[in-house]
Amino acid sequence: MKIVIDNKIPYIKGALEPFAEVVYLPGNLTTPDVVKDADALITRTRTICNRKLLAGSKVKFIATATIGFDHIDTDYCEEAGIKWTNAPGCNAESVNQYIASALFSWSMRKRVDLASLTIGIIGVGNVGKRVEKTCRTLGMNVLLNDPPRERVEGKQYFTSLETIKREADIITFHVPLNESGKDATYHLANEEFLQSLTKKPLIINSCRGEVTDNEAIYNAIEANDIDGFIVDCWENEPDISLDLLNLSDFGTPHIAGYSKDGKANGTKMSVQALSKFFGLGIDNWEPQEIEKPTNTTIEINGNQRREYSILAEAILSTYDIENDDDNLREAPLKFEQLRGDYPVRREFATYSVKADNINNDTLNKLKNLGFSIAE
């Protein structure tokens, strides 16, 4: 058996060598000649798995170590009898961490308390549910919009897009990219959407670049129709709009889901799925020795401090969006390099808070966010 693996997928070397010839290649070098005698591919979003790549090959199985799968031509795979799988939710907590950092950093710049604001979450799947929990923990008023879930679960938990456009101070998107159909999300935040907003909300896109019409966002900022834009996912990556970067509050190089935990989860889900498909017997395989930051203990003294300040310190100690924003602004043409060489980032659960003079209510909120409390 031969397996071709994207060489940017971490923690996977050695997992499949006992069972197959394993070839590691950059995504852009995964060509028809390379895959023609391969039985399986483990990819990322940079490898377009379509007829052009796969026709005439032996490929029977494709795993992408990512949530998104719009780089896989699923219709062709079905036609060719190729089984494919993605890694839903693998980096959901990483994106939640990104959103939490973005909200605190933005609110401190604006000198507003998040607890006084209403956030509209559009898309309440693996990521959106975690963002909802975080925002409720921070005391925010939360509006949820998810038409597919609403059709199944009823209207009691969800609200309309019109209500969010009327009431939200912040709107964050966590939807898949659907080009068409009743749940189409392509350019969901377009000129019509932005001009129909009652307030001037902050817009956040950390899901798919094409969900927001970047030209419309640029014009809305210029016209003062929205209060700002935080963007991790861009149209036309890696050739991003420098004009939009200049106007955005925070701009990052598609790294919201780039915690080591999220990457390890994606690798784990791919290896386990491949094992089950081919009957390799490593259905419970997990990555080993995931890197940690130098210090995983956060010491916070809450004496004469507001709860808001304590929660902000804990969150920003694990990840500060300002650093990624600075790096992209300094070298926007190195978009891909900034992604490829991304430093170690671990999620809240890796950290324990050593708390002094912090009341139980605040400690419980830290626990709700995912931190452990050091004795």
XYZ file of C-alpha atoms in Angstrom:
375
model
C 0.000 0.000 0.000
C 1.134 3.563 -0.764
C -0.019 6.644 1.158
C 0.782 10.240 0.126
C 0.752 12.695 3.039
C 1.053 16.495 3.070
C 4.387 17.187 4.756
C 2.887 20.041 6.829
C 0.648 17.644 8.764
C 2.226 17.320 12.224
C 2.709 14.333 14.541
C 1.997 11.768 11.822
C 5.464 10.487 10.946
C 5.885 6.893 12.013
C 2.184 6.203 12.451
C 1.595 4.535 9.083
C 5.074 3.343 8.069
C 4.446 -0.173 9.502
C 1.599 -0.615 7.041
C 2.562 1.191 3.845
C 5.055 3.039 1.715
C 4.577 6.607 2.935
C 5.482 9.621 0.797
C 5.561 13.093 2.380
C 5.213 16.031 -0.014
C 4.196 19.702 -0.001
C 0.599 20.120 -1.060
C 1.527 21.885 -4.283
C 3.791 18.974 -5.314
C 1.056 16.379 -4.908
C 0.532 15.815 -8.638
C -1.306 13.229 -10.771
C 2.000 11.424 -11.387
C 2.611 11.136 -7.644
C -0.858 9.859 -6.742
C -1.499 7.540 -9.696
C -0.240 4.479 -7.773
C -1.306 5.684 -4.296
C -4.043 3.978 -2.319
C -4.737 6.912 0.008
C -4.073 10.614 0.514
C -3.925 12.590 3.742
C -4.167 16.246 2.789
C -4.772 19.814 3.839
C -6.773 22.525 2.098
C -3.980 23.439 -0.302
C -4.339 20.167 -2.263
C -7.269 20.292 -4.693
C -8.605 16.743 -4.862
C -10.554 16.653 -8.110
C -10.754 14.771 -11.414
C -7.573 16.423 -12.664
C -5.583 15.036 -9.728
C -7.300 11.697 -9.251
C -8.467 10.398 -12.655
C -6.786 7.102 -13.504
C -5.268 6.738 -10.031
C -5.599 3.866 -7.558
C -6.744 6.205 -4.786
C -9.551 4.694 -2.722
C -9.490 6.972 0.342
C -8.822 10.658 1.087
C -8.613 12.157 4.567
C -8.222 15.879 5.032
C -6.869 16.885 8.433
C -9.078 19.985 8.375
C -12.654 20.971 9.127
C -13.221 22.351 5.642
C -13.517 20.084 2.646
C -14.334 22.479 -0.206
C -10.953 21.500 -1.719
C -12.370 18.002 -2.272
C -14.610 17.465 -5.308
C -17.061 15.278 -3.444
C -19.220 14.647 -6.520
C -16.241 13.313 -8.440
C -15.146 11.180 -5.482
C -18.601 9.614 -5.304
C -18.543 8.977 -9.047
C -15.063 7.402 -8.811
C -15.855 5.352 -5.712
C -13.366 7.238 -3.551
C -14.238 7.465 0.149
C -13.341 10.787 1.762
C -13.439 12.174 5.280
C -12.699 15.461 7.020
C -12.023 16.336 10.663
C -15.103 18.218 11.918
C -14.530 20.122 15.129
C -10.826 19.309 15.303
C -9.788 22.913 15.895
C -13.056 24.319 17.239
C -11.588 25.150 20.648
C -8.633 26.863 18.978
C -10.989 29.168 17.056
C -12.897 29.828 20.282
C -9.624 30.872 21.926
C -8.922 33.172 18.961
C -12.355 34.803 19.257
C -11.963 35.275 23.028
C -8.598 36.984 22.550
C -9.962 39.114 19.721
C -12.962 40.243 21.778
C -10.882 41.234 24.799
C -8.208 42.974 22.723
C -10.806 44.894 20.723
C -12.858 45.828 23.793
C -9.795 47.166 25.608
C -8.898 49.310 22.595
C -12.464 50.625 22.466
C -12.734 50.933 26.270
C -16.019 49.040 26.363
C -17.105 46.204 28.642
C -18.044 43.070 26.727
C -20.762 42.331 29.285
C -22.621 45.420 28.063
C -22.742 44.173 24.458
C -24.881 41.853 22.338
C -23.113 39.382 20.070
C -24.764 37.639 17.139
C -23.278 34.227 16.344
C -24.102 33.112 12.807
C -23.473 29.372 12.569
C -23.752 27.420 15.808
C -21.904 24.193 15.058
C -18.722 22.884 16.663
C -17.133 26.345 16.813
C -20.223 28.468 17.317
C -21.348 26.426 20.342
C -17.999 27.002 22.046
C -18.073 30.715 21.244
C -21.596 30.862 22.663
C -20.440 29.283 25.946
C -17.482 31.671 26.206
C -19.582 34.753 25.506
C -22.240 33.737 28.025
C -19.472 33.147 30.596
C -18.261 36.696 29.929
C -21.768 38.007 30.610
C -22.604 38.982 27.030
C -26.101 38.902 25.571
C -25.970 36.173 22.903
C -28.117 35.806 19.773
C -27.869 32.586 17.766
C -28.616 32.096 14.074
C -28.413 28.670 12.467
C -31.190 27.853 9.969
C -30.244 24.150 9.505
C -30.299 23.557 13.274
C -33.464 25.631 13.664
C -35.292 23.449 11.143
C -34.429 20.370 13.224
C -34.605 21.756 16.768
C -37.235 24.478 16.456
C -37.150 28.246 16.895
C -36.796 28.411 20.681
C -32.974 28.661 20.737
C -32.471 30.657 17.554
C -33.221 34.043 16.110
C -33.521 35.469 12.624
C -30.767 37.140 10.652
C -32.914 40.270 10.665
C -32.936 40.340 14.476
C -29.149 40.013 14.583
C -28.773 42.785 12.002
C -31.007 44.974 14.178
C -29.691 44.212 17.678
C -26.073 42.966 17.565
C -23.084 45.075 18.568
C -20.776 42.304 17.307
C -21.455 39.739 14.560
C -19.198 36.700 14.226
C -19.470 34.123 11.431
C -18.902 30.401 11.997
C -20.483 28.829 8.936
C -19.268 26.466 6.215
C -18.863 27.829 2.698
C -21.984 26.921 0.710
C -21.969 28.350 -2.808
C -25.698 27.864 -3.416
C -28.968 26.531 -2.003
C -31.237 27.752 0.774
C -28.305 27.782 3.212
C -25.894 29.554 0.856
C -23.173 31.405 2.746
C -21.067 32.752 -0.143
C -20.861 36.542 0.376
C -23.388 36.289 3.204
C -21.974 39.568 4.484
C -22.440 41.472 1.239
C -23.364 45.072 0.450
C -27.077 44.437 1.061
C -26.378 42.767 4.418
C -24.038 45.525 5.588
C -26.323 48.375 4.533
C -29.277 46.824 6.387
C -27.560 46.897 9.795
C -29.314 49.035 12.406
C -26.282 49.419 14.668
C -22.681 49.742 13.532
C -21.385 46.356 14.678
C -17.946 44.856 14.731
C -17.772 42.070 12.095
C -15.557 38.989 12.644
C -14.710 36.378 10.004
C -12.750 33.343 11.177
C -14.557 30.692 9.123
C -14.190 31.054 5.327
C -12.887 34.038 3.403
C -15.674 34.070 0.852
C -18.381 34.349 3.528
C -17.631 38.076 3.695
C -17.504 40.163 0.538
C -14.201 41.888 1.185
C -14.933 44.805 -1.150
C -18.284 45.390 0.550
C -16.604 45.216 3.981
C -13.988 47.752 2.862
C -16.696 50.119 1.620
C -18.721 49.669 4.835
C -15.713 50.612 6.966
C -15.013 53.636 4.770
C -18.664 54.705 4.977
C -18.736 54.174 8.760
C -21.542 51.626 8.380
C -19.723 49.154 10.663
C -17.544 49.749 13.710
C -14.720 47.509 12.564
C -13.542 44.228 11.088
C -11.509 41.390 12.536
C -10.394 39.017 9.799
C -8.549 35.721 9.821
C -10.043 34.224 6.647
C -9.659 36.236 3.456
C -10.884 36.120 -0.081
C -8.135 35.183 -2.574
C -5.657 33.852 -0.011
C -2.716 34.222 0.069
C -3.094 37.315 -2.155
C -5.020 39.282 0.425
C -6.308 42.822 0.107
C -3.706 45.125 1.618
C -6.231 47.959 1.622
C -8.580 45.890 3.758
C -5.739 44.832 6.048
C -4.920 48.491 6.609
C -8.514 49.237 7.639
C -9.111 46.131 9.765
C -8.902 46.207 13.550
C -7.009 42.911 13.548
C -5.824 40.913 10.560
C -4.265 37.468 10.862
C -3.037 34.889 8.308
C -5.755 32.202 8.604
C -4.400 30.826 11.895
C -7.444 30.952 14.183
C -7.507 27.158 14.263
C -3.742 26.724 14.447
C -3.310 25.649 18.047
C -1.147 22.559 18.463
C -4.183 20.868 20.017
C -6.288 21.540 16.917
C -3.595 20.250 14.584
C -3.084 17.140 16.695
C -6.831 16.485 16.662
C -6.960 16.768 12.877
C -4.078 14.329 12.503
C -5.633 11.905 14.985
C -8.994 11.919 13.221
C -7.360 11.348 9.815
C -5.175 8.443 10.947
C -8.040 6.791 12.808
C -10.375 7.123 9.811
C -7.763 5.648 7.469
C -7.135 2.794 9.885
C -10.838 1.957 10.016
C -11.187 2.090 6.226
C -8.235 -0.221 5.532
C -8.536 -2.299 8.720
C -5.076 -1.423 10.015
C -5.927 -1.973 13.683
C -4.818 1.451 14.970
C -8.316 2.876 15.363
C -7.381 4.473 18.714
C -4.068 5.996 17.607
C -3.202 9.373 19.149
C -0.322 11.812 18.584
C 2.451 11.856 21.172
C 4.652 14.615 22.595
C 2.642 17.650 21.561
C 4.763 20.738 22.223
C 3.953 22.946 25.190
C 4.843 26.564 25.923
C 7.644 27.157 28.395
C 5.254 28.019 31.203
C 1.747 26.600 31.570
C 0.969 28.220 34.936
C -0.661 31.653 34.948
C -0.248 33.511 38.237
C -2.969 36.085 38.852
C -3.464 38.213 41.935
C -7.006 39.557 41.949
C -6.498 42.045 44.784
C -8.484 45.223 44.013
C -9.056 44.122 40.423
C -12.263 43.805 38.424
C -13.298 40.336 37.273
C -13.104 41.597 33.690
C -9.393 42.317 34.089
C -8.735 38.884 35.621
C -10.504 36.998 32.805
C -8.726 39.124 30.202
C -5.313 38.389 31.712
C -5.962 34.644 31.759
C -7.141 34.532 28.144
C -4.472 36.840 26.723
C -1.752 34.921 28.594
C -2.561 31.886 26.425
C -2.927 33.755 23.129
C -2.620 37.430 22.212
C -4.016 38.261 18.760
C -1.939 41.460 18.703
C 1.203 39.420 17.945
C -0.256 37.738 14.854
C -1.719 41.040 13.692
C 1.676 42.744 14.012
C 3.428 39.953 12.106
C 1.009 40.071 9.179
C 1.140 43.855 8.908
C 4.938 43.756 8.883
C 5.093 41.145 6.114
C 1.726 40.598 4.365
C 3.416 38.960 1.372
C 4.660 36.221 3.726
C 1.087 35.079 4.421
C 1.839 31.415 3.686
C 5.155 31.485 5.525
C 3.485 32.932 8.625
C 1.053 30.010 8.558
C 3.698 27.393 7.844
C 6.073 28.587 10.570
C 3.386 29.292 13.150
C 4.698 29.180 16.743
C 3.471 26.939 19.551
C -0.013 27.845 20.752
C -1.929 25.691 23.224
C -5.559 25.965 24.266
C -6.983 26.995 27.653
C -7.069 23.420 28.973
C -3.257 23.234 28.853
C -3.024 26.027 31.433
C -3.661 26.222 35.146
C -4.340 29.476 36.954
C -2.589 30.020 40.260
C -5.092 32.347 41.844
C -4.658 34.703 44.775
C -7.470 36.915 46.085
C -9.939 35.722 43.434
C -13.509 34.945 44.502
C -15.283 31.676 43.764
C -17.599 33.148 41.140
C -14.640 34.315 39.064
C -12.826 31.013 39.617
C -15.885 29.193 38.279
C -15.858 31.384 35.191
C -12.197 30.524 34.603
C -13.120 26.847 34.888
C -16.005 27.343 32.437
C -13.551 28.815 29.966
C -11.459 25.631 30.240
C -8.700 26.563 32.682
C -7.779 24.413 35.633
C -7.173 26.087 38.993
C -3.847 25.327 40.688
C -4.061 24.338 44.343
